[in-house]
Coordinates of C-alpha atoms and ligand atoms in Angstrom, one line a residue:
M294 CA -18.1 -14.8 2.7
L295 CA -18.2 -18.5 2.0
Q296 CA -14.9 -20.0 1.0
S297 CA -16.7 -22.5 -1.2
K298 CA -17.7 -19.6 -3.4
L299 CA -14.4 -17.7 -3.2
F300 CA -12.6 -17.0 -6.5
Y301 CA -9.2 -18.3 -5.8
K302 CA -6.8 -21.2 -6.0
T303 CA -3.9 -21.9 -3.8
S304 CA -0.8 -23.4 -5.4
K305 CA 2.3 -25.2 -4.1
D306 CA 4.4 -24.8 -7.2
I307 CA 5.3 -21.3 -8.2
S308 CA 7.2 -21.0 -11.4
L309 CA 10.9 -20.8 -10.9
E310 CA 10.8 -17.5 -12.8
E311 CA 9.1 -15.8 -9.8
K312 CA 12.0 -15.0 -7.4
S313 CA 10.6 -12.5 -5.0
V314 CA 9.3 -13.7 -1.7
N315 CA 6.3 -11.4 -1.7
A316 CA 5.0 -12.6 -5.1
Q317 CA 5.6 -16.2 -4.2
L318 CA 3.6 -15.9 -1.0
L319 CA 0.8 -13.9 -2.6
I320 CA 0.5 -16.2 -5.6
R321 CA 0.7 -19.3 -3.5
A322 CA -2.2 -18.0 -1.3
G323 CA -4.3 -17.0 -4.3
F324 CA -4.2 -13.3 -3.5
V325 CA -2.7 -12.2 -6.9
D326 CA -2.1 -13.7 -10.3
K327 CA 0.8 -12.9 -12.5
L328 CA 0.0 -11.8 -16.0
M329 CA 3.6 -11.0 -16.9
A330 CA 6.7 -9.5 -15.3
G331 CA 5.6 -6.5 -13.2
V332 CA 1.9 -6.9 -14.0
Y333 CA -0.5 -8.6 -11.6
T334 CA -4.2 -9.3 -11.2
F335 CA -5.6 -8.8 -7.8
L336 CA -7.9 -11.7 -6.8
P337 CA -10.6 -11.1 -4.2
L338 CA -8.4 -11.7 -1.2
G339 CA -5.6 -9.5 -2.5
L340 CA -8.0 -6.8 -3.6
R341 CA -9.5 -6.7 -0.1
V342 CA -6.0 -6.0 1.4
L343 CA -5.3 -3.4 -1.3
E344 CA -8.6 -1.7 -0.7
K345 CA -8.0 -1.6 3.0
I346 CA -4.6 0.0 2.5
K347 CA -6.2 2.6 0.1
K348 CA -8.9 3.3 2.7
I349 CA -6.3 4.1 5.3
I350 CA -4.5 6.3 2.9
R351 CA -7.8 8.1 1.9
E352 CA -8.7 8.7 5.6
E353 CA -5.3 10.2 6.3
M354 CA -5.2 12.3 3.1
N355 CA -8.8 13.6 3.8
A356 CA -7.7 14.4 7.4
I357 CA -5.1 16.9 6.0
G358 CA -7.6 18.5 3.7
G359 CA -6.9 16.5 0.5
Q360 CA -9.8 16.2 -1.9
E361 CA -9.9 13.1 -4.0
I362 CA -10.0 13.4 -7.8
L363 CA -9.3 10.9 -10.6
M364 CA -7.1 12.0 -13.5
P365 CA -6.8 9.9 -16.7
A366 CA -3.9 7.5 -17.1
L367 CA -3.9 8.2 -20.9
T368 CA -2.3 11.6 -21.4
P369 CA -1.3 13.7 -24.4
K370 CA 2.4 14.1 -25.4
E371 CA 2.2 18.0 -25.4
N372 CA 1.9 18.1 -21.6
W373 CA 5.1 16.2 -21.3
T374 CA 7.0 18.2 -23.9
T375 CA 6.1 21.4 -22.0
T376 CA 8.2 20.2 -19.1
G377 CA 10.8 18.3 -21.1
R378 CA 9.9 15.1 -19.4
W379 CA 8.7 13.4 -22.7
D380 CA 12.5 12.8 -23.2
S381 CA 13.9 12.8 -19.7
I382 CA 11.7 10.2 -18.0
D383 CA 13.3 7.0 -19.2
V384 CA 10.5 4.7 -17.9
L385 CA 7.6 6.6 -19.6
F386 CA 5.4 4.3 -21.6
K387 CA 4.7 6.0 -25.0
L388 CA 1.9 5.1 -27.4
K389 CA 0.9 6.1 -30.9
G390 CA -2.8 6.4 -31.6
S391 CA -4.6 6.8 -34.9
G392 CA -3.5 9.7 -37.1
G393 CA 0.0 9.4 -35.5
K394 CA -1.1 11.2 -32.3
E395 CA 1.2 10.4 -29.4
Y396 CA 0.4 9.7 -25.8
A397 CA 2.0 8.7 -22.6
L398 CA 0.6 6.5 -19.9
G399 CA 0.9 8.5 -16.7
S400 CA 4.0 7.6 -14.6
T401 CA 3.3 10.5 -12.3
H402 CA 0.8 13.4 -12.8
E403 CA 2.4 16.8 -12.3
E404 CA 2.0 17.4 -16.1
I405 CA -1.8 16.8 -15.8
V406 CA -2.6 18.3 -12.3
T407 CA -0.7 21.6 -12.9
P408 CA -2.7 22.7 -16.0
L409 CA -5.8 21.4 -14.2
A410 CA -5.2 23.6 -11.2
K411 CA -4.6 26.5 -13.5
K412 CA -8.3 26.3 -14.5
I413 CA -9.3 26.6 -10.8
I414 CA -6.7 28.8 -9.1
N415 CA -6.9 32.5 -9.8
S416 CA -6.4 34.4 -6.5
Y417 CA -4.8 34.0 -3.1
K418 CA -8.3 33.2 -1.9
D419 CA -8.1 29.9 -3.8
L420 CA -5.1 28.8 -1.8
P421 CA -4.0 26.6 -0.2
L422 CA -5.4 23.6 -1.9
A423 CA -4.6 19.9 -2.0
V424 CA -5.9 17.2 -4.4
Y425 CA -5.0 13.6 -4.6
Q426 CA -5.9 10.5 -6.6
I427 CA -5.4 6.7 -6.2
Q428 CA -4.7 5.3 -9.6
D429 CA -2.7 2.8 -11.5
K430 CA 0.6 4.3 -12.8
F431 CA 2.7 2.9 -15.6
R432 CA 6.4 2.7 -15.7
D433 CA 8.5 0.7 -18.1
E434 CA 10.8 -0.5 -15.3
P435 CA 13.9 -2.3 -16.6
R436 CA 14.0 -4.5 -13.6
A437 CA 10.6 -5.9 -12.7
K438 CA 11.8 -8.9 -10.7
S439 CA 10.6 -7.9 -7.3
G440 CA 6.9 -8.9 -7.5
L441 CA 4.5 -6.3 -6.2
L442 CA 7.5 -4.1 -5.1
R443 CA 8.3 -3.0 -8.6
G444 CA 5.4 -3.2 -11.0
R445 CA 5.2 -1.9 -14.5
E446 CA 1.6 -1.2 -13.7
F447 CA 1.1 -0.4 -10.1
S448 CA -1.1 1.5 -7.7
M449 CA 0.0 4.9 -6.5
K450 CA -1.6 7.6 -4.4
D451 CA -0.3 11.0 -5.5
L452 CA -1.3 14.1 -3.7
Y453 CA -0.4 17.6 -5.0
S454 CA -0.6 20.7 -2.8
F455 CA -0.7 24.3 -3.9
H456 CA 0.4 27.3 -1.8
A457 CA 0.8 31.0 -1.9
D458 CA 4.2 31.0 -0.4
L459 CA 7.1 28.7 0.7
A460 CA 6.2 29.1 4.4
D461 CA 2.8 27.6 3.7
L462 CA 4.3 24.8 1.6
D463 CA 6.8 24.1 4.4
Q464 CA 4.0 23.8 7.0
Y465 CA 1.8 21.6 4.9
Y466 CA 4.8 19.4 4.0
E467 CA 5.4 18.6 7.7
K468 CA 1.7 17.8 8.1
A469 CA 1.9 15.4 5.2
K470 CA 5.0 13.8 6.7
E471 CA 3.1 13.1 9.9
A472 CA 0.1 11.7 7.9
Y473 CA 2.4 9.4 6.1
L474 CA 3.8 8.0 9.3
K475 CA 0.3 7.4 10.5
I476 CA -0.5 5.5 7.3
F477 CA 2.5 3.2 7.7
K478 CA 1.8 2.6 11.4
R479 CA -1.8 1.6 10.6
C480 CA -0.6 -0.7 7.8
G481 CA 1.6 -2.4 10.4
I482 CA 4.9 -1.3 9.0
E483 CA 7.7 0.7 10.6
A484 CA 8.9 3.3 8.1
I485 CA 12.0 5.5 8.6
V486 CA 12.0 9.0 7.3
V487 CA 15.1 9.3 5.1
E488 CA 16.6 12.3 3.4
A489 CA 17.0 11.7 -0.3
S490 CA 17.9 13.8 -3.3
G491 CA 15.2 16.3 -4.0
G492 CA 15.5 16.9 -7.7
T493 CA 16.4 20.3 -9.0
F494 CA 14.7 22.7 -6.7
S495 CA 15.0 21.4 -3.1
K496 CA 18.0 20.1 -1.3
Y497 CA 16.2 17.0 0.0
S498 CA 13.0 15.1 -0.6
H499 CA 11.9 12.7 2.1
E500 CA 11.6 9.0 1.5
F501 CA 9.8 6.6 3.8
Q502 CA 11.9 3.4 3.9
V503 CA 11.3 0.0 5.5
L504 CA 14.4 -1.9 6.5
T505 CA 14.5 -5.4 5.0
E506 CA 17.0 -7.5 3.1
S507 CA 14.8 -7.5 0.0
G508 CA 15.0 -3.8 -0.3
E509 CA 16.6 -2.3 -3.4
D510 CA 17.7 0.9 -1.7
I511 CA 20.6 1.3 0.7
I512 CA 20.2 3.8 3.6
F513 CA 22.3 5.0 6.5
Y514 CA 20.4 5.4 9.7
C515 CA 21.4 6.4 13.2
E516 CA 21.2 3.6 15.8
K517 CA 20.2 6.2 18.4
C518 CA 18.1 9.0 16.9
S519 CA 15.7 9.0 14.0
Y520 CA 18.1 10.5 11.5
A521 CA 18.7 8.7 8.1
Q522 CA 19.9 9.4 4.6
N523 CA 19.7 7.5 1.3
K524 CA 23.2 6.1 0.3
E525 CA 22.7 7.8 -3.2
I526 CA 23.3 11.2 -1.6
A527 CA 24.9 10.5 1.7
G528 CA 28.6 11.1 2.4
Y529 CA 28.8 8.3 5.0
K530 CA 30.0 4.9 5.6
A531 CA 28.8 2.5 8.2
G532 CA 30.1 3.3 11.6
D533 CA 30.4 7.1 11.0
K534 CA 29.1 9.5 13.6
C535 CA 25.5 10.7 13.2
P536 CA 25.6 14.4 12.4
K537 CA 22.5 15.0 14.5
C538 CA 23.3 13.2 17.8
G539 CA 26.8 11.7 17.5
G540 CA 25.4 8.1 17.6
K541 CA 26.6 5.4 15.2
M542 CA 25.4 5.3 11.6
L543 CA 24.3 1.9 10.4
E544 CA 23.8 0.7 6.9
G545 CA 20.8 -1.3 5.7
K546 CA 18.8 -2.3 2.7
A547 CA 15.3 -0.8 2.6
I548 CA 12.2 -0.6 0.5
E549 CA 11.0 2.9 -0.4
V550 CA 7.2 2.9 0.3
G551 CA 6.6 6.7 0.0
N552 CA 8.3 9.8 -1.2
I553 CA 7.4 13.5 -0.7
F554 CA 8.9 16.5 -2.5
K555 CA 8.8 20.2 -2.4
L556 CA 8.4 21.0 -6.1
K557 CA 8.2 24.8 -5.3
N558 CA 7.7 26.6 -8.6
K559 CA 9.2 24.0 -10.9
F560 CA 5.9 22.9 -12.5
S561 CA 3.9 26.2 -11.9
E562 CA 6.6 28.0 -13.9
A563 CA 6.4 25.5 -16.8
F564 CA 2.6 25.8 -17.1
D565 CA 2.4 29.4 -15.9
L566 CA 0.2 28.5 -12.9
N567 CA -0.1 31.8 -11.1
F568 CA -2.4 33.6 -8.7
L569 CA -3.1 37.3 -7.8
D570 CA -2.0 38.2 -4.3
K571 CA -3.7 40.7 -2.0
D572 CA -2.1 43.6 -3.9
G573 CA -3.3 42.3 -7.2
K574 CA 0.3 41.1 -8.1
K575 CA 0.9 37.9 -10.1
N576 CA 2.9 35.2 -8.3
L577 CA 3.8 31.6 -9.2
V578 CA 2.0 29.0 -7.1
M579 CA 4.3 26.9 -4.8
M580 CA 3.7 23.2 -5.1
G581 CA 4.4 20.0 -3.2
C582 CA 3.9 16.4 -4.3
Y583 CA 3.4 13.3 -2.1
G584 CA 3.5 9.8 -3.5
I585 CA 2.8 6.5 -1.8
G586 CA 2.5 3.0 -3.3
P587 CA -0.5 0.9 -2.0
S588 CA 0.6 -2.2 -4.0
R589 CA 4.2 -1.8 -2.9
I590 CA 3.0 -1.5 0.7
L591 CA 1.1 -4.7 0.2
G592 CA 4.2 -6.4 -1.2
T593 CA 6.3 -5.0 1.6
V594 CA 4.0 -6.4 4.3
A595 CA 4.3 -9.8 2.7
E596 CA 8.1 -9.5 2.7
I597 CA 8.5 -8.5 6.3
S598 CA 5.5 -10.3 8.0
H599 CA 5.4 -14.0 7.2
D600 CA 6.6 -17.4 8.4
E601 CA 7.3 -20.6 6.4
N602 CA 3.6 -21.3 6.2
G603 CA 2.4 -18.0 4.7
I604 CA 1.8 -14.3 5.3
I605 CA 0.8 -12.9 8.7
W606 CA -1.4 -9.8 8.0
P607 CA -1.5 -6.9 10.4
V608 CA -5.0 -6.5 11.7
E609 CA -6.1 -3.3 10.0
I610 CA -5.2 -4.5 6.5
A611 CA -6.1 -8.2 6.8
P612 CA -8.5 -9.5 4.1
F613 CA -10.8 -10.7 6.8
D614 CA -10.7 -10.5 10.6
V615 CA -11.7 -14.1 11.3
H616 CA -11.1 -17.3 9.4
L617 CA -13.7 -19.8 10.5
L618 CA -13.0 -23.4 9.6
A619 CA -15.6 -26.1 9.9
L620 CA -14.1 -29.6 10.1
F621 CA -16.6 -32.0 8.8
G622 CA -16.6 -35.8 9.3
K623 CA -18.5 -38.7 7.8
D624 CA -21.7 -38.5 9.7
S625 CA -24.2 -36.3 7.8
K626 CA -26.3 -35.5 10.9
V627 CA -23.2 -34.3 12.8
N628 CA -22.1 -32.4 9.7
E629 CA -25.4 -30.6 9.6
K630 CA -25.0 -29.6 13.2
I631 CA -21.4 -28.3 12.6
N632 CA -22.6 -26.3 9.6
K633 CA -25.5 -24.9 11.5
E634 CA -23.4 -23.8 14.5
S635 CA -20.7 -22.4 12.2
S636 CA -23.2 -20.4 10.1
R637 CA -24.8 -19.1 13.3
L638 CA -21.3 -18.1 14.6
Q639 CA -20.4 -16.5 11.3
E640 CA -23.6 -14.4 11.4
S641 CA -23.3 -13.3 15.0
L642 CA -19.6 -12.3 14.5
Q643 CA -20.6 -10.4 11.4
K644 CA -23.3 -8.6 13.3
A645 CA -20.7 -7.7 15.9
G646 CA -18.7 -6.1 13.2
F647 CA -16.1 -8.8 12.3
E648 CA -15.4 -9.7 8.7
V649 CA -15.5 -13.5 8.5
L650 CA -14.4 -15.9 5.9
Y651 CA -16.1 -19.2 6.5
D652 CA -14.5 -22.3 5.2
D653 CA -17.7 -24.3 4.7
R654 CA -16.3 -26.9 2.3
E655 CA -17.4 -30.4 3.2
S656 CA -15.1 -32.5 1.0
V657 CA -11.8 -30.8 1.9
S658 CA -9.6 -32.3 4.6
A659 CA -8.7 -30.6 7.8
G660 CA -5.0 -30.6 6.7
V661 CA -5.8 -28.7 3.6
K662 CA -8.0 -26.2 5.5
F663 CA -5.3 -25.5 8.1
G664 CA -2.7 -25.2 5.4
E665 CA -4.7 -22.7 3.4
S666 CA -5.6 -20.8 6.6
D667 CA -1.9 -20.3 7.4
L668 CA -1.3 -19.2 3.8
F669 CA -4.1 -16.7 3.9
G670 CA -2.7 -15.2 7.1
I671 CA -6.0 -13.9 8.5
P672 CA -5.3 -12.7 12.1
T673 CA -7.7 -15.0 14.0
R674 CA -8.6 -18.6 13.2
L675 CA -11.6 -20.3 14.7
V676 CA -12.2 -24.0 14.3
I677 CA -15.5 -25.8 14.9
S678 CA -15.7 -29.6 14.8
E679 CA -17.6 -32.4 16.5
K680 CA -14.9 -32.4 19.2
T681 CA -15.2 -28.7 20.0
L682 CA -19.0 -28.8 19.8
A683 CA -19.1 -31.5 22.4
K684 CA -17.7 -28.9 24.7
D685 CA -19.9 -26.1 23.4
S686 CA -16.7 -24.5 22.3
V687 CA -14.7 -23.3 19.4
E688 CA -10.9 -23.5 19.0
L689 CA -9.2 -20.1 18.8
K690 CA -5.8 -19.5 17.4
I691 CA -4.1 -16.3 16.6
R692 CA -2.1 -16.5 13.3
A693 CA 0.9 -14.8 14.7
G694 CA 0.9 -17.1 17.8
N695 CA 1.6 -20.7 18.5
E696 CA -1.1 -21.8 21.0
A697 CA -4.6 -22.8 20.3
E698 CA -7.2 -22.6 23.0
L699 CA -10.8 -23.7 23.5
V700 CA -13.3 -20.9 24.1
K701 CA -17.0 -21.3 24.9
L702 CA -19.2 -20.5 21.9
N703 CA -21.2 -17.9 23.9
K704 CA -17.9 -16.2 25.1
I705 CA -16.2 -15.9 21.7
E706 CA -17.3 -12.4 20.8
K707 CA -16.2 -11.1 24.1
E708 CA -12.9 -12.9 23.7
L709 CA -12.3 -11.4 20.2
G710 CA -13.5 -8.0 21.3
K711 CA -10.7 -7.7 23.8
Ligands
ATP942 P1 12.0 3.6 -7.1 O1 13.2 4.5 -6.7 O2 11.7 2.5 -6.2 O3 11.9 3.3 -8.6 P2 10.6 6.1 -7.3 O4 11.4 6.9 -6.4 O5 10.8 6.2 -8.8 O6 10.7 4.5 -6.9 P3 8.3 7.7 -6.8 O7 8.2 8.4 -8.2 O8 8.9 8.4 -5.7 O9 9.0 6.3 -7.0 O10 6.9 7.1 -6.5 C1 6.2 7.3 -5.3 C2 5.9 5.9 -4.7 O11 5.2 5.0 -5.6 C3 7.1 5.2 -4.2 O12 7.5 5.6 -3.0 C4 6.6 3.7 -4.2 O13 5.9 3.5 -3.0 C5 5.6 3.7 -5.3 N1 6.3 3.1 -6.5 C6 7.1 3.7 -7.4 N2 7.5 2.9 -8.4 C7 6.8 1.8 -8.2 C8 6.8 0.5 -8.9 N3 7.4 0.4 -10.0 N4 6.0 -0.5 -8.4 C9 5.3 -0.3 -7.3 N5 5.3 0.9 -6.6 C10 6.0 1.9 -7.0
MG943 MG1 10.9 8.0 -4.9

C-alpha cells in the first residue's frame, strides 16, 4: 500500500471531550474517526487491525467446531417479550417502524439464535452444535466515555453452543475457555480468567479480564496462582488469603474483554427448544454462550501497549508488518533512485509475505514521516535515504525498541524473517 493513497489524516489536537487514552491515540493516528460518543468509523488502518483480530477469533472458533452465521441486527419485539428481556435489558435500543411495529437492535442474540436452532435441532443426532457470528451489537450505554472500550455500536463475536446434556456443555465450555485464552495471547494481551456472577442459572460465568488502570471493573486476583474473582461477587478485600492456594489476593482495575456463560436451559425453555433422545423422549437442549469484543480488544491493546509517541501493535494484529519510509531530498535524480529502490524493496518484501506500507510521499519532511510512523505503531520501520543507499543499506528499527541499525539491502528479508 502506498501511503500517498491512504485514506487517513493524523491529528495533533484531539477535542477535549475525548478523554480516553485509546480513542485519543487511535484518532490521532487516523485509525478511527468519532461520529458521536460511543460510535466510531474504522478507517483503513483501524479496520485492518479489527479484521486481523476477527480473523484470529474466526480461526479459534472454527477450531472448536463453531460454524459462522450472520444474524440480523434488526430484530422483532416478540422475541424479546418471550424471554421478558424487552423490559429487563436496560440498554436495549428500541425502535418503532411503520404501522407502529416495534423492533430492537440486537444487544445480544439468544432471542434470535434459540428459535433459529429450533428449526434445525430435532434429535440427539443433531447435537452438539455450535454457531457463531461476528456482528455489530447495539447498546444504549449510559456511560460511553471510554472510547472503543464502551461503544454504543460495537463489534462482538457471539458463539452459542447446544448440547444434549450438562456434561457435554461442561466439556465444551472448558474447550471454549482454552480457545479464548489462545485468542488473547495471539492478540498480544494477557487475560486473567475471572469468576463472575453467572446470571440466574449458573453459580459463575467466566470473564476474561486485562489488568490496567483504565479498566472499569475491579477484580481480586491471587498473586501466586491463577485464581481471580470479580469484586461484584467476591467476598474479599485486598490482602485476604487465596481460597485456592493460600497466596495473597490483590485488587486491581481491569477491562472485561470476553465473557462466557452456561445458559443451561434458560433460553431453550423460553422457546421450547427440545430434542428427542435415544429413547424417543423429549428433552430441553442445554446451551452455552460465549462473547468477545473485537473492537474492545483493539481499544484495550491501545490502552496497554503504547508510549508517548503512539501505539505499539503486537505483531499478529498490526495493520502492516513493515512501514517503509523513503526520505527524499532536493535532487530529482537521487529521488528517482530512492523511489526505485524503495519500490523494489516493497515488492520483494511483499513477495516474501510481509505486508508493507510504503511512505512514498515526496513533499513530506522526514520529521513528519517519523512522527506518523511512531503514531501508526507498525512493528518494523525501514528507512531508505541517500545516506543508506550509499552503503547499499536500509535502516531498520523495531517500534518497541530504541536502537536503529543499518542492514544491507540484500540481507533485509533474512533479517526480518528471523
Ligand atoms: P460490560 O460489563 O463491560 O458492560 P457486559 O458484561 O455487558 O460488558 P457482555 O454482554 O458479556 O458484556 O458482552 C460480551 C463482550 O462484548 C464483552 O466481554 C466485551 O468484550 C464486549 N462488549 C460488551 N459491551 C461492550 C461495549 N459497550 N463496547 C465494546 N465492547 C463491548
Ligand atoms: Mg460480560
